Coordinates of C-alpha atoms and ligand atoms in Angstrom, one line a residue:
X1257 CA -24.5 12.8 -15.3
X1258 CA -22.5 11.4 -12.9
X1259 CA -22.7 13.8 -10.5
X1260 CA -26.6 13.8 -10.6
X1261 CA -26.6 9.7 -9.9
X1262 CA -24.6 10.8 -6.8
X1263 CA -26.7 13.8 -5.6
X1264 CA -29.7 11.0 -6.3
X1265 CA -27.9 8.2 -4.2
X1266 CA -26.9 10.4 -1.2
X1267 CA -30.7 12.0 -1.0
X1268 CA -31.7 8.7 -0.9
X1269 CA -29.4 7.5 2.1
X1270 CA -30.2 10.6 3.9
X1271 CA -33.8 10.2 3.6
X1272 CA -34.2 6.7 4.1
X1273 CA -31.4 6.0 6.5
X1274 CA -30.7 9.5 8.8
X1275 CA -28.8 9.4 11.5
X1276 CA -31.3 10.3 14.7
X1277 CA -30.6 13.1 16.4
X1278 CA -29.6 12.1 19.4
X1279 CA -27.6 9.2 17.8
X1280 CA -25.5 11.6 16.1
X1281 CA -24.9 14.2 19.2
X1282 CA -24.3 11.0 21.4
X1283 CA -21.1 10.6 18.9
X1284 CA -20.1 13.8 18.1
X1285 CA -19.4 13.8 22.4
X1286 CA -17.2 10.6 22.2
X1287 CA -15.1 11.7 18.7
X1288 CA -13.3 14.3 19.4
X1289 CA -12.0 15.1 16.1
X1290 CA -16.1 15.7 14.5
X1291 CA -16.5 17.9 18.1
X1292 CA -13.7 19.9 16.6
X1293 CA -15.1 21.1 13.9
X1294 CA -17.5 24.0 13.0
X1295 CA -21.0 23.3 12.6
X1296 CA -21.2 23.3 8.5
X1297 CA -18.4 20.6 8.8
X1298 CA -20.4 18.5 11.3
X1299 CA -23.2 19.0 9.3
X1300 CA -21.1 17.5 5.9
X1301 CA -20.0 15.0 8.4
X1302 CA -22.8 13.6 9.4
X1303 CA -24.2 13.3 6.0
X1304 CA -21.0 11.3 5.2
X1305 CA -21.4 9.0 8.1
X1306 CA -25.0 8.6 6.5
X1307 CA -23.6 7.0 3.0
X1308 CA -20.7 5.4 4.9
X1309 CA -23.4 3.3 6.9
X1310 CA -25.6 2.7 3.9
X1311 CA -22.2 2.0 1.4
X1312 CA -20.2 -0.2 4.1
X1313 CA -21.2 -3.3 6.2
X1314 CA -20.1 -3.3 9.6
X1315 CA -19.7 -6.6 10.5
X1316 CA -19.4 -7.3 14.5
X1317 CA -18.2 -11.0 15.4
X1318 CA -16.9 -13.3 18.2
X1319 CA -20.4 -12.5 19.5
X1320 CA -19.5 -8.5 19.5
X1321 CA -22.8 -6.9 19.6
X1322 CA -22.9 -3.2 18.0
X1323 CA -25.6 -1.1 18.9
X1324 CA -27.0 2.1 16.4
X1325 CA -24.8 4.7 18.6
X1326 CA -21.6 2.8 17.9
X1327 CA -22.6 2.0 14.7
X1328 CA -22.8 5.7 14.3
X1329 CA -19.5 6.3 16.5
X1330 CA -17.5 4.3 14.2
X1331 CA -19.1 6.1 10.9
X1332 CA -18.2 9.2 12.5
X1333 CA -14.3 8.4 13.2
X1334 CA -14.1 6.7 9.7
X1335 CA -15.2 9.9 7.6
X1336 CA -13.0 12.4 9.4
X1337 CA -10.1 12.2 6.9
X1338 CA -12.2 12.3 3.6
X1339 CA -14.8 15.1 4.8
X1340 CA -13.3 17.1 2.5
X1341 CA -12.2 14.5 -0.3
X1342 CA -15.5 12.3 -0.1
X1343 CA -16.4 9.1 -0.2
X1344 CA -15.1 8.1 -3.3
X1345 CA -11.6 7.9 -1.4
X1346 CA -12.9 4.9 0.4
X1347 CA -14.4 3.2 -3.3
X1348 CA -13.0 -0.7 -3.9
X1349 CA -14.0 -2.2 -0.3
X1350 CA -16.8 -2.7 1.6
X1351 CA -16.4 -4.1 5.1
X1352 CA -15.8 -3.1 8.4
X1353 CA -15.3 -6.6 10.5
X1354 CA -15.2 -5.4 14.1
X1355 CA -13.5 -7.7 17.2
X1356 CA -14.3 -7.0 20.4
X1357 CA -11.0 -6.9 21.6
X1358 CA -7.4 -6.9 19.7
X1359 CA -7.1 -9.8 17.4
X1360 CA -4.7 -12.6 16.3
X1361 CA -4.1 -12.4 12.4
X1362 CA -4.0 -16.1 11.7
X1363 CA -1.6 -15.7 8.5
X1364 CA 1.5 -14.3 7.5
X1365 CA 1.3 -10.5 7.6
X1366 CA 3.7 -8.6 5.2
X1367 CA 3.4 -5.5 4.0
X1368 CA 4.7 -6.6 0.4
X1369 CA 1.5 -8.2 0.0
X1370 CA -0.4 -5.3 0.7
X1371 CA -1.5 -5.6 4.1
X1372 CA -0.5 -3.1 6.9
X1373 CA -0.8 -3.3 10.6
X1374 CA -1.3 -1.8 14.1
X1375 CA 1.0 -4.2 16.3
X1376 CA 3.2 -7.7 15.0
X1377 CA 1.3 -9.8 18.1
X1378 CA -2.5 -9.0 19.1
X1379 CA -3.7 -6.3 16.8
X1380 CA -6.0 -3.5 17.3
X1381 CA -6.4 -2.7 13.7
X1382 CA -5.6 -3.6 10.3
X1383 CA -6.7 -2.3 6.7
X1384 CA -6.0 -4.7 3.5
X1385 CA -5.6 -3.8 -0.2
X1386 CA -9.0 -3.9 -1.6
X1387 CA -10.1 -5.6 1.7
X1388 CA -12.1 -5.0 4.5
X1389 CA -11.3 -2.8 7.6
X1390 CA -11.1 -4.9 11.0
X1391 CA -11.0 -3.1 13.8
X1392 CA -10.9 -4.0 17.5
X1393 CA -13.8 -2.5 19.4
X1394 CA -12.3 -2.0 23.0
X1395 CA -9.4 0.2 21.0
X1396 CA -12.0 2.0 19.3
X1397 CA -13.4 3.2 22.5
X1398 CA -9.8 3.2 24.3
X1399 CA -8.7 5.5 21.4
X1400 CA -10.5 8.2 23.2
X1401 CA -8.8 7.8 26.6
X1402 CA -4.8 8.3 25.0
X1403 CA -4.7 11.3 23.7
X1404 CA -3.4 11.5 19.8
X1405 CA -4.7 7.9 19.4
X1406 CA -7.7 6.7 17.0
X1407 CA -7.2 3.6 15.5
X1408 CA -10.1 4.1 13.2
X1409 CA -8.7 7.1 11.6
X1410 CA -5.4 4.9 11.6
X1411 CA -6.5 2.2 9.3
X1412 CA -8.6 4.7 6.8
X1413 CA -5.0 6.6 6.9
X1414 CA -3.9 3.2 5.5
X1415 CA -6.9 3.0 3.1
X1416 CA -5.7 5.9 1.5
X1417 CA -2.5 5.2 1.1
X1418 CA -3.6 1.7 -0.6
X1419 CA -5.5 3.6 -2.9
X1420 CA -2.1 3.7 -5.7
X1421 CA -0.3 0.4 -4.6
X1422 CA 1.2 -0.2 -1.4
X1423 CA 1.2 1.1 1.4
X1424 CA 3.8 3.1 2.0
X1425 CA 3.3 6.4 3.4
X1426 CA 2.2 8.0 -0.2
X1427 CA -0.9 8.3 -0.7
X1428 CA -2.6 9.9 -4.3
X1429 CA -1.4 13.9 -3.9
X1430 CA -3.7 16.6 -4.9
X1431 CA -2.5 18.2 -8.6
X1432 CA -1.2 21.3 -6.7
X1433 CA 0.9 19.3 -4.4
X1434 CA 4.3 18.5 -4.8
X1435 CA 5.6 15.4 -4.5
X1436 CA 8.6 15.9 -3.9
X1437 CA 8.3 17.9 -0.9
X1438 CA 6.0 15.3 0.6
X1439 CA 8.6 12.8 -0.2
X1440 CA 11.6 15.3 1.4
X1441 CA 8.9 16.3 4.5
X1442 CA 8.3 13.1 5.6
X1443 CA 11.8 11.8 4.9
X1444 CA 13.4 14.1 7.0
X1445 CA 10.8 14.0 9.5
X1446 CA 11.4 10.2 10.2
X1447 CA 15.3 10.7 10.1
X1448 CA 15.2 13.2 12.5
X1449 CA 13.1 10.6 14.9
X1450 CA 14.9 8.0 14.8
X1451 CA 18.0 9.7 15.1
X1452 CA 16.0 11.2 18.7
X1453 CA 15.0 7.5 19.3
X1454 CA 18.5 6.4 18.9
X1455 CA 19.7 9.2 21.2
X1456 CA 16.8 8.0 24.0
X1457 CA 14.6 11.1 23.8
X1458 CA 11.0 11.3 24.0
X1459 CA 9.2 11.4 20.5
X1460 CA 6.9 14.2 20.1
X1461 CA 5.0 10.9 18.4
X1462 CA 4.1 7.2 19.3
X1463 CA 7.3 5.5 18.6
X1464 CA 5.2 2.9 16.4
X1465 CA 5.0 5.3 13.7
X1466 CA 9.0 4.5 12.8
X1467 CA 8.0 0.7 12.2
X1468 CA 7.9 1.6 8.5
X1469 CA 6.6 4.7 6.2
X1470 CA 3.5 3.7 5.8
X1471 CA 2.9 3.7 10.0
X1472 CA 4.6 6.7 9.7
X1473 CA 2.1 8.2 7.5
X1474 CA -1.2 6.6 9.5
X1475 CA 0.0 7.2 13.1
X1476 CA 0.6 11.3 11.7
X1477 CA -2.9 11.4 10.4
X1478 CA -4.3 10.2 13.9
X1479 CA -2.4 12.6 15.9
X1480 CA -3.4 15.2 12.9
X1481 CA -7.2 14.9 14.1
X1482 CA -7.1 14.3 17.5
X1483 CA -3.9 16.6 18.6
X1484 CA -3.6 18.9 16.2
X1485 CA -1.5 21.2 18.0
X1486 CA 1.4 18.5 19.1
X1487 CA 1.8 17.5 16.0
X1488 CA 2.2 21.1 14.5
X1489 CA 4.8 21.8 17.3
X1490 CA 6.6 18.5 16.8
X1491 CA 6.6 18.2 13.4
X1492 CA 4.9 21.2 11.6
X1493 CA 6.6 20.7 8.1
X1494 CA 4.3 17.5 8.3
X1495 CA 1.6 18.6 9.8
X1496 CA 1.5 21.5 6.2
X1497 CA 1.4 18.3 4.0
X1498 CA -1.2 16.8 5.7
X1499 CA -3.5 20.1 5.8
X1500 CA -3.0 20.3 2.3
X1501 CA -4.0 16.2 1.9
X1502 CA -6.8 16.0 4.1
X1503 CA -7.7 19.8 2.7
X1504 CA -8.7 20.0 6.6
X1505 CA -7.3 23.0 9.5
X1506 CA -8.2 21.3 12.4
X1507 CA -6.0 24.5 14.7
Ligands
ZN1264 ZN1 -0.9 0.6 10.9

């Protein structure tokens, strides 16, 4: 039953609402983790991106203007993580409020409360417990330019993780996986990095991931899709528990 109301609501986004052609192509060249992948996957991606625009609101402000291409560009980033878990991973919110620039959170932040974010002054991105998404356009587009950075695929990362409490770098686990060797993976992982920050080397990751667990968790899913390869050479016990998360290969 259930499954027919969805197969109803998603022939009904993609027929009323497609994405245009050229729209789509136009973003598929400035996301570089949808250009990655083969053309069924693109294809399930873009009929994601289709239900995230007709399921979300993306709500520009501070006189941000957001044309159909970026509109389109930001569905595209968003869905990476859950093309192969779905939309139902981002159920219980429902806006996307989008700055033009970083942003000054004008109230305590703590992550106790169940909100997580990018930086502790202006902010490029932040994701609350059963909140919206806000997002700072120019880091959206700057994401592109530093390689392993995506601060849209950063704040779903944290989405996730909200999605059994906190946020703390433990997201809801697959029935096959095991949670203790997520727990032991990423443990180790972070020990082992700040023992290297400690000792002044470089981190095969941006140092902002040892601010807690849960930045841990979000800044190894953005360098999961956008540099695959850097994090499986850096870290590749993490980069297994995120293939079998995400249920993705991007190498
Ligand atoms: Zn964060």
């Amino acid at each position: 039953m259930f499954d027919k109301i969805r197969n109803w609501r998603v022939r009904r986004a993609v027929t009323r609402h497609p994405i245009d052609e050229s729209l789509w192509r136009s973003a598929l060249q400035r996301c570089s983790a949808a250009r990655r992948l083969g053309a069924s996957d693109q294809a399930a991606l873009r009929v994601l991106a289709t239900l995230f625009l007709d399921n979300k609101s993306l709500e520009p402000v501070e006189g941000l203007d957001l044309e159909d291409a970026d509109r389109v560009l930001l569905a595209a980033h968003a869905c990476v993580p859950i093309l192969k878990l779905g939309l139902d991973w981002y159920d219980g919110w429902h806006s996307v409020i989008v700055y033009p620039d970083a942003f000054m959170p004008r109230r305590p932040h703590t992550d106790a409360a169940g909100v997580v974010h990018q930086t502790n002054d202006a902010m490029a991105g932040e994701a609350w417990g059963r909140g919206p998404v806000i997002l700072s356009w120019a880091d959206v587009l700057n994401g592109g330019r530093k390689p392993g950075h995506n601060v849209v695929i950063h704040e779903m990362a944290h989405k996730l993780d909200l999605l059994n409490g906190d946020a703390n770098g433990f997201p809801p686990l697959h029935r096959r996986m095991d949670r203790r060797e997520w727990s032991q993976v990423f443990s180790s992982a972070w020990d082992r990095l700040k023992e290297e920050q400690r000792n002044g080397v470089d981190l095969p990751m941006d140092p902002y991931a040892l601010e807690s667990p849960a930045e841990f968790f979000a800044v190894a899913s953005e360098q999961f899709f956008e540099t695959p390869a850097t994090l499986r050479d850096g870290l590749p016990d993490v980069y297994r528990q995120l293939e079998q998360f995400y249920r993705q290969h991007p190498l």
